[in-house]
Coordinates of C-alpha atoms in Angstrom, one line a residue:
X296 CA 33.4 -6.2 17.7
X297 CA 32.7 -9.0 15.3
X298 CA 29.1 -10.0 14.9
X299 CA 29.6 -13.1 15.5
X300 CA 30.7 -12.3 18.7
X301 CA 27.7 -10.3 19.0
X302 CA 25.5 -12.6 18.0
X303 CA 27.2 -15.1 21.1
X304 CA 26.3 -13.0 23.6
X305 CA 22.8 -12.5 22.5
X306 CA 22.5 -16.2 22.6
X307 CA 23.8 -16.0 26.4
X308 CA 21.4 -13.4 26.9
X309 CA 18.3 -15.6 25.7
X310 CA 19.5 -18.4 27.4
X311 CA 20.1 -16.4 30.9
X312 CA 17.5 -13.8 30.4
X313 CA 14.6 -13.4 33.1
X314 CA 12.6 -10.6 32.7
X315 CA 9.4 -9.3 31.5
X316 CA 8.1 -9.9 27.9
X317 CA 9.3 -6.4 26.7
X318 CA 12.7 -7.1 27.2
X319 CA 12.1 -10.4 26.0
X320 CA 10.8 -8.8 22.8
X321 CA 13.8 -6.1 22.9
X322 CA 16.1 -8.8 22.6
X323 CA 14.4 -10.8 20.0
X324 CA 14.1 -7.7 18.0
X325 CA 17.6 -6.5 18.4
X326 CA 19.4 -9.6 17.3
X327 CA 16.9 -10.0 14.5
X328 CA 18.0 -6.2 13.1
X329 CA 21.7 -6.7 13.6
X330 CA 21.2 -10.3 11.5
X331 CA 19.2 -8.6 8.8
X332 CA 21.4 -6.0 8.5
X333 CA 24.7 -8.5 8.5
X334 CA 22.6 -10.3 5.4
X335 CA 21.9 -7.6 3.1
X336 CA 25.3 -5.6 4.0
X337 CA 26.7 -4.6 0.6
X338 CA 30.4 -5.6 1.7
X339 CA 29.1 -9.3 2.5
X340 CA 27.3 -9.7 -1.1
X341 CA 29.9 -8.2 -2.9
X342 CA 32.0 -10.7 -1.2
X343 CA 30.1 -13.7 -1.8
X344 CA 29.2 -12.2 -5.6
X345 CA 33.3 -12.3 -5.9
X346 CA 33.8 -15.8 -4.5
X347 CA 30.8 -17.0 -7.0
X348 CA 32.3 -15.3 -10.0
X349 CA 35.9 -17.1 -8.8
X350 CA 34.8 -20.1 -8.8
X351 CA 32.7 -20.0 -11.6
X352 CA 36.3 -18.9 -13.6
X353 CA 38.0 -21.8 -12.0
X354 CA 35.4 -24.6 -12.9
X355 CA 35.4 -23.1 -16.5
X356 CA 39.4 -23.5 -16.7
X357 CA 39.4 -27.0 -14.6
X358 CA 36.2 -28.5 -17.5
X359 CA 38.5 -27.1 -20.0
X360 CA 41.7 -29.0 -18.5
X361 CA 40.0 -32.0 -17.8
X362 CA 38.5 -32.4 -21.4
X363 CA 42.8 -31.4 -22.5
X364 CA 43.9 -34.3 -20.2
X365 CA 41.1 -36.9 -21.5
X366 CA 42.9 -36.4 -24.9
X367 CA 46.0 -36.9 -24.1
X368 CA 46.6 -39.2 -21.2
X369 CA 50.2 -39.0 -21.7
X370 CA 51.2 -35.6 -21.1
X371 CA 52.4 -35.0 -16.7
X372 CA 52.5 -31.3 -17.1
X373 CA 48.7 -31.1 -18.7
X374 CA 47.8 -33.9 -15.3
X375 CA 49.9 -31.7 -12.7
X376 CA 47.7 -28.3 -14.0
X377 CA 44.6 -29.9 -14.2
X378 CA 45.6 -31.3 -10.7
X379 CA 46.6 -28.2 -9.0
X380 CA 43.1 -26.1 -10.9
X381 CA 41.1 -28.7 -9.5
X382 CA 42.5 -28.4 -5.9
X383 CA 41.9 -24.6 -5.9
X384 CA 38.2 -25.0 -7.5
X385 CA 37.4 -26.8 -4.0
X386 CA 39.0 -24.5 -2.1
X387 CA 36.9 -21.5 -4.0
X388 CA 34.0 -23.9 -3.5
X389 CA 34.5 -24.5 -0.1
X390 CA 35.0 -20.7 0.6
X391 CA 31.9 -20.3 -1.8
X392 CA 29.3 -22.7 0.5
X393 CA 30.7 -21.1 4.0
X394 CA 29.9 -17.6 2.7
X395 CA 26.1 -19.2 1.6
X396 CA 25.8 -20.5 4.7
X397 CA 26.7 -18.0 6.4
X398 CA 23.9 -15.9 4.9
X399 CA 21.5 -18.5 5.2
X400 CA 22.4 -18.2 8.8
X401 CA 21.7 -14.9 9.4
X402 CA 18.6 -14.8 7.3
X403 CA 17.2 -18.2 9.1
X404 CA 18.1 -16.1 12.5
X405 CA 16.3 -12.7 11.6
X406 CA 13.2 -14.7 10.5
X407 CA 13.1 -16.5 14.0
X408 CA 14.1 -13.9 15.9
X409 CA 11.6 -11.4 14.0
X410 CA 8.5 -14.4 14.7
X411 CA 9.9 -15.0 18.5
X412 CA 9.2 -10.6 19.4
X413 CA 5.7 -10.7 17.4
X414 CA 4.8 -13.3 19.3
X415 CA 5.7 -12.2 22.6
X416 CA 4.8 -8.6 22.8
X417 CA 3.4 -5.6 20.8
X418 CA 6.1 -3.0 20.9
X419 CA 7.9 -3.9 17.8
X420 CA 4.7 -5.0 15.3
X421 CA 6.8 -2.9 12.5
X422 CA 8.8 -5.7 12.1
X423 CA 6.0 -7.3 10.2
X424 CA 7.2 -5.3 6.9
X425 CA 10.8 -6.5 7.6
X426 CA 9.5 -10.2 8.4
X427 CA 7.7 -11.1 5.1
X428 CA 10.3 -8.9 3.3
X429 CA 12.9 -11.6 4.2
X430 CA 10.7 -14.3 4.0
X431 CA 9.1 -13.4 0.8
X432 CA 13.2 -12.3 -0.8
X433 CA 13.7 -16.3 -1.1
X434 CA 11.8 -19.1 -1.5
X435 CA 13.0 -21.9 0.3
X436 CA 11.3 -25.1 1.5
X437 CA 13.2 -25.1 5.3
X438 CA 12.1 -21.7 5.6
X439 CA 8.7 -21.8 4.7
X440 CA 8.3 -25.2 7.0
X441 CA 9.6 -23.2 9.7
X442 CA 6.9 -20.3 8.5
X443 CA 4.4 -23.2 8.2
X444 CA 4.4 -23.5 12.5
X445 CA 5.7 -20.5 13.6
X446 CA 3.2 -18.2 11.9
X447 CA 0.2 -20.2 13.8
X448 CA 1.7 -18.3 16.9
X449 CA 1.7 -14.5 16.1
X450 CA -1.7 -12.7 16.1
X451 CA -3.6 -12.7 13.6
X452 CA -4.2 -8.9 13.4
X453 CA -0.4 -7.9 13.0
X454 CA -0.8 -9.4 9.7
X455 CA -3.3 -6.9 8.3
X456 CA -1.5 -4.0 7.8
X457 CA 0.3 -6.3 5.2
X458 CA -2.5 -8.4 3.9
X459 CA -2.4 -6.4 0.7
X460 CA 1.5 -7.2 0.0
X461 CA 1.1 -10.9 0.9
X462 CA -2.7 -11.4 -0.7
X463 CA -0.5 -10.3 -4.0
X464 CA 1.8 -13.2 -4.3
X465 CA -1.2 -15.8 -4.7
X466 CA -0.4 -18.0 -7.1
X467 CA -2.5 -21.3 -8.6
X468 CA 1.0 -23.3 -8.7
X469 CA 1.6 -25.9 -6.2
X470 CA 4.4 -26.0 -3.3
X471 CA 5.0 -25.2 -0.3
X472 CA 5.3 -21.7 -0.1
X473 CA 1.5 -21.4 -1.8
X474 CA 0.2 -23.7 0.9
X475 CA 2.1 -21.0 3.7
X476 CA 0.5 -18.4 2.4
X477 CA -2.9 -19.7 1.8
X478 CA -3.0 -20.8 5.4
X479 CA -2.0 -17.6 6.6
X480 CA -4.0 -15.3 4.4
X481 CA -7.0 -17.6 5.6
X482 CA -6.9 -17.0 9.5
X483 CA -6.6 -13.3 8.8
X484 CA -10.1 -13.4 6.5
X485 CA -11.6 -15.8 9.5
X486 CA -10.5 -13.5 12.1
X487 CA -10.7 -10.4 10.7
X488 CA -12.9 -10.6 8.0
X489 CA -14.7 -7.2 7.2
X490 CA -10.7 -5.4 7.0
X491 CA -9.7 -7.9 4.3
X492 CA -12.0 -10.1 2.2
X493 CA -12.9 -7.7 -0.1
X494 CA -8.9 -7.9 -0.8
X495 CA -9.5 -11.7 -1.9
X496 CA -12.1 -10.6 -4.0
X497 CA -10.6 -8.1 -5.7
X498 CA -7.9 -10.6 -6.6
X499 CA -10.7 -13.5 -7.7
X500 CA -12.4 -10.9 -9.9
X501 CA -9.3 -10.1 -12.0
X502 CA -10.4 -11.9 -14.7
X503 CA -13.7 -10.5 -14.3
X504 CA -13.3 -7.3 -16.1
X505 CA -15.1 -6.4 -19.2
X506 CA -11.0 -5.7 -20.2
X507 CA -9.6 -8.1 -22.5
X508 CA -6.2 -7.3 -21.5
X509 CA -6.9 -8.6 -17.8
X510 CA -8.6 -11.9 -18.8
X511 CA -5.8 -13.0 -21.3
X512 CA -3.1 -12.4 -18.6
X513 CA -1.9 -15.9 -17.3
X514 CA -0.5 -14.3 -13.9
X515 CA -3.7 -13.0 -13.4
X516 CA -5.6 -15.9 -14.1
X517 CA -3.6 -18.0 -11.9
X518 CA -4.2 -15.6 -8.8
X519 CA -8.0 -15.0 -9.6
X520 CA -7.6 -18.8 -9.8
X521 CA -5.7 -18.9 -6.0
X522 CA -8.4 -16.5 -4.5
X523 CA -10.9 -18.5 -5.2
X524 CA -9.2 -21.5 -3.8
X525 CA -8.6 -19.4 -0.8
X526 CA -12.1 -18.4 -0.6
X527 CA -13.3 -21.9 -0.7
X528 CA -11.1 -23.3 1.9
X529 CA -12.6 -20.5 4.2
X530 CA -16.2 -21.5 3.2
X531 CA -15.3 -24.8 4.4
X532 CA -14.1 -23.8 8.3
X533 CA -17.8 -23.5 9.0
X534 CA -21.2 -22.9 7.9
X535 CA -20.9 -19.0 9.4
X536 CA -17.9 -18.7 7.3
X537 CA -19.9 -19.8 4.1
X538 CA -22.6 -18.2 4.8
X539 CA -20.3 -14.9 4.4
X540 CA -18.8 -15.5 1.7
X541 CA -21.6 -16.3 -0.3
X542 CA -23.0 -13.1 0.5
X543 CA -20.1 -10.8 0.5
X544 CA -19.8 -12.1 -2.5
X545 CA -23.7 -11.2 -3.2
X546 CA -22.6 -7.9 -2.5
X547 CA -19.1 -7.4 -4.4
X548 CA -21.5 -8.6 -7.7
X549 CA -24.4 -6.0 -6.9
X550 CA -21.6 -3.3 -6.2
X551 CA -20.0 -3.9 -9.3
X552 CA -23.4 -4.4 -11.3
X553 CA -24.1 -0.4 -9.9
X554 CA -20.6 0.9 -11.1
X555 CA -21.7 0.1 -15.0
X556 CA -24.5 2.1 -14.7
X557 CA -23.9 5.5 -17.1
X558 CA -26.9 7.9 -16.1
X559 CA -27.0 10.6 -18.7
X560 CA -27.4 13.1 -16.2
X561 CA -24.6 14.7 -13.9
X562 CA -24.8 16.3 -10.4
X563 CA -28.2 15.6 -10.1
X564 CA -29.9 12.6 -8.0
X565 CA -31.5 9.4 -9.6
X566 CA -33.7 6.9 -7.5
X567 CA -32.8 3.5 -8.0
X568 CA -35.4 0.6 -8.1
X569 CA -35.4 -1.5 -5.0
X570 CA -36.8 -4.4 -6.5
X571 CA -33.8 -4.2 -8.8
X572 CA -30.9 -4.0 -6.3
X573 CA -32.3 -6.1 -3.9
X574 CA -29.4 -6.9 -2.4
X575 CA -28.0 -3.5 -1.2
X576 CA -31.8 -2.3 -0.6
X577 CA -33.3 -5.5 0.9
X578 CA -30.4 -8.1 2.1
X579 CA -27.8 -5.8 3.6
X580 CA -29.2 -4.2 6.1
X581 CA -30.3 -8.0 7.3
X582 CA -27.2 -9.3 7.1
X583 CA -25.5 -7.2 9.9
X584 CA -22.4 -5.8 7.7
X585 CA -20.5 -3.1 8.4
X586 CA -20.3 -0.1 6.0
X587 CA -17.2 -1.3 3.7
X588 CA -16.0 2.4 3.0
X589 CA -15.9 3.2 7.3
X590 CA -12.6 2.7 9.4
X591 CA -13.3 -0.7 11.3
X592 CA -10.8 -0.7 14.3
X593 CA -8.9 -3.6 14.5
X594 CA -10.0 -5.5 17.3
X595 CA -6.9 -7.8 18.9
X596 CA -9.5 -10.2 20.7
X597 CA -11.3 -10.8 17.0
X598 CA -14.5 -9.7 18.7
X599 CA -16.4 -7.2 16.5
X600 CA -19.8 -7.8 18.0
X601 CA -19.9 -4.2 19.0
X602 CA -19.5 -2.8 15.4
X603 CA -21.7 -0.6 13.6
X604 CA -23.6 -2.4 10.9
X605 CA -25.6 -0.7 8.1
X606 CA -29.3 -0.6 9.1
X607 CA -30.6 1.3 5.3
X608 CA -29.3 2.6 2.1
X609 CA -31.1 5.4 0.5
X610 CA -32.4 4.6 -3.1
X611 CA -32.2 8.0 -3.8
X612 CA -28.4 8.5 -5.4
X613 CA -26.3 11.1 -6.6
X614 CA -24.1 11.1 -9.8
X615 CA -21.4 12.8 -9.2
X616 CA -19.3 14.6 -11.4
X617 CA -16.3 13.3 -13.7
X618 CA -16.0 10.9 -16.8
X619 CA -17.2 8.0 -15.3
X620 CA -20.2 9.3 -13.5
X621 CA -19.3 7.7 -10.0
X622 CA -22.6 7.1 -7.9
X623 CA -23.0 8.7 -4.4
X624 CA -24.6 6.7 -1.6
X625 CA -25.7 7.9 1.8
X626 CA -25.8 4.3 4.0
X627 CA -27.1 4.8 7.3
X628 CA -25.4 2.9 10.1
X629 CA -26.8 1.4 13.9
X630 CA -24.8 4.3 15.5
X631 CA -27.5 6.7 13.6
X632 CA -24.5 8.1 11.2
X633 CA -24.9 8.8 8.0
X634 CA -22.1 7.8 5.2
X635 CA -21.7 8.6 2.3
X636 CA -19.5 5.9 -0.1
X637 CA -18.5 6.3 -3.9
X638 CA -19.3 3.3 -6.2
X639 CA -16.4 3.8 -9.1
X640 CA -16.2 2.0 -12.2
X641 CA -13.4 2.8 -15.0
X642 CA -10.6 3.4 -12.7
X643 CA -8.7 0.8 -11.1
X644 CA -8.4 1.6 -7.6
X645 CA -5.9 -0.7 -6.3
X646 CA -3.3 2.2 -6.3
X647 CA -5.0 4.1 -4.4
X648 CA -5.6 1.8 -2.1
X649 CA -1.9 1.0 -1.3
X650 CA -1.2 5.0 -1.4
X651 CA -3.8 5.3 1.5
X652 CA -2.1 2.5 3.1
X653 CA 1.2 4.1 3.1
X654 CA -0.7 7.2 4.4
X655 CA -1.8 5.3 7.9
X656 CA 2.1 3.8 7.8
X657 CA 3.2 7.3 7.9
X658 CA 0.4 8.4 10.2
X659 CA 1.3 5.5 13.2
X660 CA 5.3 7.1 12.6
X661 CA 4.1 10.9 13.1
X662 CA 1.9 9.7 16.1
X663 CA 4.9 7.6 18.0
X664 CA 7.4 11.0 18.0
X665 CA 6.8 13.2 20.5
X666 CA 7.2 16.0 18.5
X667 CA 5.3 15.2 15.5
X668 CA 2.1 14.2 18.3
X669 CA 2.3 17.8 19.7
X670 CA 1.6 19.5 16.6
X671 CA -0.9 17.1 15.4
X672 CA 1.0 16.5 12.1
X673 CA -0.9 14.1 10.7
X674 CA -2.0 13.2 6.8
X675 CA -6.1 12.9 6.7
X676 CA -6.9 9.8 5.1
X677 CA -10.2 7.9 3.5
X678 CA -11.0 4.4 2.5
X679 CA -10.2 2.7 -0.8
X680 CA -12.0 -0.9 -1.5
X681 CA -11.0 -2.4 -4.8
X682 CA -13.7 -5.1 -5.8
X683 CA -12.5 -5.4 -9.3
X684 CA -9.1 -3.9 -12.1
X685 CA -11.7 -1.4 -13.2
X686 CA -13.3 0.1 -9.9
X687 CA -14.8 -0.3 -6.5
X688 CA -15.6 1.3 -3.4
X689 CA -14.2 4.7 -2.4
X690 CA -15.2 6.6 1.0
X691 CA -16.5 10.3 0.6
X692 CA -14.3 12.8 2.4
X693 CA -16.9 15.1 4.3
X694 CA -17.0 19.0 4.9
X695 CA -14.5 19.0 1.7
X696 CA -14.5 20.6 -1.7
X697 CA -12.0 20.5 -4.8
X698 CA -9.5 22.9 -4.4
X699 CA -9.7 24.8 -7.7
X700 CA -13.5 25.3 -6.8
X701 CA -12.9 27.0 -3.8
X702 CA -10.3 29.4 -5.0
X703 CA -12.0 29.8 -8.3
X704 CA -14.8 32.5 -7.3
X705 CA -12.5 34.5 -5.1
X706 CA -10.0 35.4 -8.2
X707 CA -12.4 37.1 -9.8
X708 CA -13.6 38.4 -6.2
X709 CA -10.0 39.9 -5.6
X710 CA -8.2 40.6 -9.0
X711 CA -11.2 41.2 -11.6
X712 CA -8.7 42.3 -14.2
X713 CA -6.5 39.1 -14.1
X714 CA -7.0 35.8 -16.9
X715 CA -9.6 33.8 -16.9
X716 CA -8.3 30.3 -15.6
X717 CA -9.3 28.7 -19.0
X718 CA -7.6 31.5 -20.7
X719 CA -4.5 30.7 -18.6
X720 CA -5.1 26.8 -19.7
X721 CA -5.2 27.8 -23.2
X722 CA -1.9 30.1 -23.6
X723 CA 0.8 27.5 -21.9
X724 CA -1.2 24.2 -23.8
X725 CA -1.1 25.8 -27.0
X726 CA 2.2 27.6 -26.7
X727 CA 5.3 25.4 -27.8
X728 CA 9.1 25.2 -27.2
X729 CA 10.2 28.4 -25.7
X730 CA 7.1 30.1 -26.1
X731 CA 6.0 27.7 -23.4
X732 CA 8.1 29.3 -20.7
X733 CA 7.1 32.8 -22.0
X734 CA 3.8 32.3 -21.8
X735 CA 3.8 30.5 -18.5
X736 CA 5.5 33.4 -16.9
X737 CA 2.9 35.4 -17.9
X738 CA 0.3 33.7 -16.5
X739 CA 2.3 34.3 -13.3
X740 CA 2.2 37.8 -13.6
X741 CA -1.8 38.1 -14.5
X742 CA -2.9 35.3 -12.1
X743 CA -2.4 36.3 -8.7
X744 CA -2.7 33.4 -5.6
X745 CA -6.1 34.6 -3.4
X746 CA -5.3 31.3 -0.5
X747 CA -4.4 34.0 2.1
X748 CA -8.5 35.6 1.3
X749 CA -9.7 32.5 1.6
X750 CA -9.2 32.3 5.1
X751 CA -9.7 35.9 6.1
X752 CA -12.9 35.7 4.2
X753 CA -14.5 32.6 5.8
X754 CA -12.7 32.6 9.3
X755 CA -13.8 35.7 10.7
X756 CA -12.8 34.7 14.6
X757 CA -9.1 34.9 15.0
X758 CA -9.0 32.0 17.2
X759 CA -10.5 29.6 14.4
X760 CA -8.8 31.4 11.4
X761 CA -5.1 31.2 13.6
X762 CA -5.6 27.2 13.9
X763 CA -7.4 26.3 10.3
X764 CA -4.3 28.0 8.7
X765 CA -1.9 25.9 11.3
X766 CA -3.6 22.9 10.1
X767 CA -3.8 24.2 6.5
X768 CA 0.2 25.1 6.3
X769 CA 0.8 21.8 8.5
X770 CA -1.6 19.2 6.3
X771 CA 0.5 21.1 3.0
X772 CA 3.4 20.4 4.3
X773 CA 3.6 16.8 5.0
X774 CA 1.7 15.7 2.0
X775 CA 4.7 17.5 -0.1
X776 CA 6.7 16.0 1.8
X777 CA 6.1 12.2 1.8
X778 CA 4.5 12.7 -2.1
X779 CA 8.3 14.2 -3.2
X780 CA 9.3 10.9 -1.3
X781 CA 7.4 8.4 -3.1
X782 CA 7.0 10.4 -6.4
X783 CA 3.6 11.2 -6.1
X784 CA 2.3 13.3 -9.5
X785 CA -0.4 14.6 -11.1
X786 CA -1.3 17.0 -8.0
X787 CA -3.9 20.0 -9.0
X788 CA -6.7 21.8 -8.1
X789 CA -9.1 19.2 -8.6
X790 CA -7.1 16.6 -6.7
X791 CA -6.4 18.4 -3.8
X792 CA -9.6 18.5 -1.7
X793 CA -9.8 21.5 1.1
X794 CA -11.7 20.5 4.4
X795 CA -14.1 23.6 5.2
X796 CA -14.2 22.4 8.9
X797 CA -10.7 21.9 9.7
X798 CA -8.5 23.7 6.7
X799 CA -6.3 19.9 5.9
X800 CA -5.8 19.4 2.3
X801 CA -6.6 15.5 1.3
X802 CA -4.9 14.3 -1.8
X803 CA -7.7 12.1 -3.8
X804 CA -6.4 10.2 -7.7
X805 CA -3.6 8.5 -6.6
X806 CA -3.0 6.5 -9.6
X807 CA -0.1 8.7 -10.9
X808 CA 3.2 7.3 -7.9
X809 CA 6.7 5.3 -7.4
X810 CA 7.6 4.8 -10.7
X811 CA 4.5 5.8 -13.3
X812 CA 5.2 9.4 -13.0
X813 CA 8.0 8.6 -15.3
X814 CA 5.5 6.7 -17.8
X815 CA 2.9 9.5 -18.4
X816 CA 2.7 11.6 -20.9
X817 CA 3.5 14.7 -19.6
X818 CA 6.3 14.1 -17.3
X819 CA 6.4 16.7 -14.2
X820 CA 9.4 17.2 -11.8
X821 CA 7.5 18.5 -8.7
X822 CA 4.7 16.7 -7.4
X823 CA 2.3 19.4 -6.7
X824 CA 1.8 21.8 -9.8
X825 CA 0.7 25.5 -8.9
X826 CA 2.7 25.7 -5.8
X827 CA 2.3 29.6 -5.9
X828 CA -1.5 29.1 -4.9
X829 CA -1.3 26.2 -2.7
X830 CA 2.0 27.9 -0.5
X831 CA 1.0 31.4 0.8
X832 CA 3.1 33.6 2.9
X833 CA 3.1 32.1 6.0
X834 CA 4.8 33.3 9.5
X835 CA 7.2 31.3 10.8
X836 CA 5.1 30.4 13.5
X837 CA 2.7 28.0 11.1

């Protein structure tokens, strides 16, 4: 069956249809997937690539026997050509404009149709990633009017799972896509505020950075230059709205003012002057915010009176361990909790941050499948808050520890005879060439995996030790899987943490993915290294 045919009796259906929103939004959705399918089918861009390329050829030979004929009037043969070129360059054009159209058709259609289910039910919010994809593949002025009303009418909160994507195509220059956007990306900040302003910031202190490279940049200017607009149209809504954003913004400075400081000392615990940091010590806990580095849940009615808000910070910080010499906070929040949150400076976070996003994309798939639900298959996530290119906020995974630390006392527990891992390090890094392989194969066979002690040696009641390795194996395996998917690299023992409470692995330096694991250095096929350690023999039953 044609799809235009197809597409007629949707139409009848809409027109006839009267049921309940979800079949309302069934419909909508379903014609909106079979138009954006029909508009980036191969066979119809091919088609309309070939029709552009013909008449392209044509107009080149009819310019060529026009400017022949304008020479030499004279000549009926050279005016019959140019005559019958002509005629077939507005056929090719004619075919040319109904195959644009037609695409403009279906891409108008799949846009309405995509808007007209968000905004009547919730079973199909997905779409969201398939709307702006379409929307954001060509900028067009009848489109983005269209956008300009229709966007007013879906939730606001539907837009946060892709405030990250759309926040990223700010831009200082004028039109009417810009204005779209900024009115969008401006209801979500007023109606959801604590899940994505510190996005806008991030963007507004890009040229910021003590990195000359970032402040040269003109893209970069012109979006720190957009977020700021942005940020001052909010402040103008109300005075409640300015009053937060001055003080967010309080916060963001005093944040990033803590990530430059380098204590000289490392795993130990510094007490920081109150009267210094006023603002994370004095303001905060006055100001009623929530704890940035905690999982806020999305609240549909935009009511988050019923949060918990951070009621004291203890002075007394940890620097924790690595080249930058990350500070550890412990925030206390109204619910009596106590977080701990990572202030980072030297690493630009905003990977990671759209790595842990895809994380909770892959989560809400593993949760819908029956299957998947039953065995809990889930991938155990943290919070990433950017605040500017060279660091920010990162959320501390409790009841975790590096993975090379754990395993590192039992091999000498198990197999005292075996290397040294920093004589292992040494033998393949200095080997070269073929000796490489040698000596790597020697390492296998005097370095033995001990994961399978672990977990006879610290879950001594069958019951627990049975369901920590089912959650261990479980964890292992759907991290390979989805990192293998979107090239995730640079996987080792001090990126993999191991949760002592429930045996999941959580994957932390997410820098390395998509297509920079082809641009470092040392280029690696897999994307967890030491599989031998990380896999143990496992029943089938895991």
């Amino acid at each position: 069956m044609r799809t235009g045919a197809i597409c007629g009796y949707l139409e009848n259906a809409l027109n006839e249809l009267n049921q309940g929103k979800c079949q309302w939004g069934e419909l909508f959705y379903t014609y909106a997937e079979i138009c954006s399918s029909q508009y980036e089918q191969p066979e119809f861009n091919d088609e309309m690539k070939h029709a552009q390329e013909i008449f392209l050829k044509k107009d080149i030979e009819v310019q060529a026997l026009k400017a022949s004929y304008l020479r030499n009037t004279d000549d009926i043969e050279l005016k019959r050509r140019f005559y019958i070129a002509n005629k077939m360059r507005n056929s090719d054009s004619q075919e040319l404009s109904r195959l644009q159209q037609r695409s403009r058709n279906y891409l108008e259609t799949a846009i309405r149709m995509y808007l007209e289910c968000l905004k009547i039910c919730d079973d199909f919010d997905d779409c969201i990633f398939r709307l702006c994809a379409l929307w954001l593949s060509k900028y067009d002025q009848t489109l983005d009017s269209y956008c300009y009303t229709k966007f007013r009418d879906v939730a606001s909160h539907k837009f946060i799972r892709i405030f990250n994507q759309l926040s990223s195509r700010l831009d200082i220059q004028q039109g009417l896509f810009q204005e779209v956007l900024v009115q969008l990306l401006t209801r979500v900040v007023a109606e959801h505020p604590f899940h994505t302003i510190y996005a806008v910031f991030a963007i507004q202190n890009m040229t910021s950075s003590s990195n000359a490279a970032y402040d040269t940049s003109p893209v970069n200017r012109s979006r720190s230059q957009a977020a700021k607009f942005l940020l001052d149209g909010f402040s103008q809504i109300n005075s409640s709205m300015a009053s937060l954003r001055s003080r967010v913004e309080r916060l963001v400075k005093s944040y990033i003012d803590l990530g430059v400081i380098k204590p000289n000392t490392q795993g130990q615990s510094i007490k920081l002057p109150e009267n210094k940091h006023r603002v994370l010590f004095k303001d905060l806990p006055r100001w009623k915010f929530p704890n940035p580095t905690s999982k806020i849940p999305i609240s549909i009615t935009k009511n988050y009176a019923q949060m918990p808000i951070i009621q004291n910070i203890d002075p007394n910080v940890k620097v924790a361990s690595g080249n930058s010499k990350p500070l550890v906070f412990k925030v206390l929040d109204s619910d009596g909790i106590w977080h701990r949150q990572i202030v980072k400076n030297g690493d630009d976070l905003r990977q990671d941050s759209v790595m842990e996003q895809v994380f909770d994309e892959v989560n809400i798939v593993l949760q819908r499948r029956r299957e998947t639900r039953y065995r809990s298959l889930t991938i155990k996530t943290y919070v990433v808050v950017p605040l500017y290119p060279r660091g920010g906020l990162i959320q501390w995974v409790d009841n975790t520890t590096a993975l090379k630390e754990y395993l590192n006392s039992r091999h000498h527990k198990y197999y005292k005879h075996d290397l040294k891992f920093i004589k292992c390090h040494e033998l393949v890094g200095n080997a070269q060439g073929a000796q490489r392989i040698k000596a790597f194969k020697n390492v296998l066979e005097n370095f033995h995996p001990v994961m399978n002690h672990l977990f006879l040696e610290d879950y001594t009641d069958p019951e627990v030790w049975f369901s920590t390795r089912v959650r261990y194996a479980r964890s292992l395996a759907i991290i390979s899987i989805v990192g293998e998917i979107i090239g995730l690299g640079d996987r080792h023992g001090f990126n993999i943490l191991f949760d002592q409470q429930t045996g999941e692995v959580v994957n932390i330096d997410l820098g390395i993915a998509f297509e920079k694991v082809a641009c470092v250095q040392m280029y690696w096929l897999d994307s967890t290294r030491a599989k031998r350690c990380l896999y143990p023999r496992w029943s089938r039953s895991d």
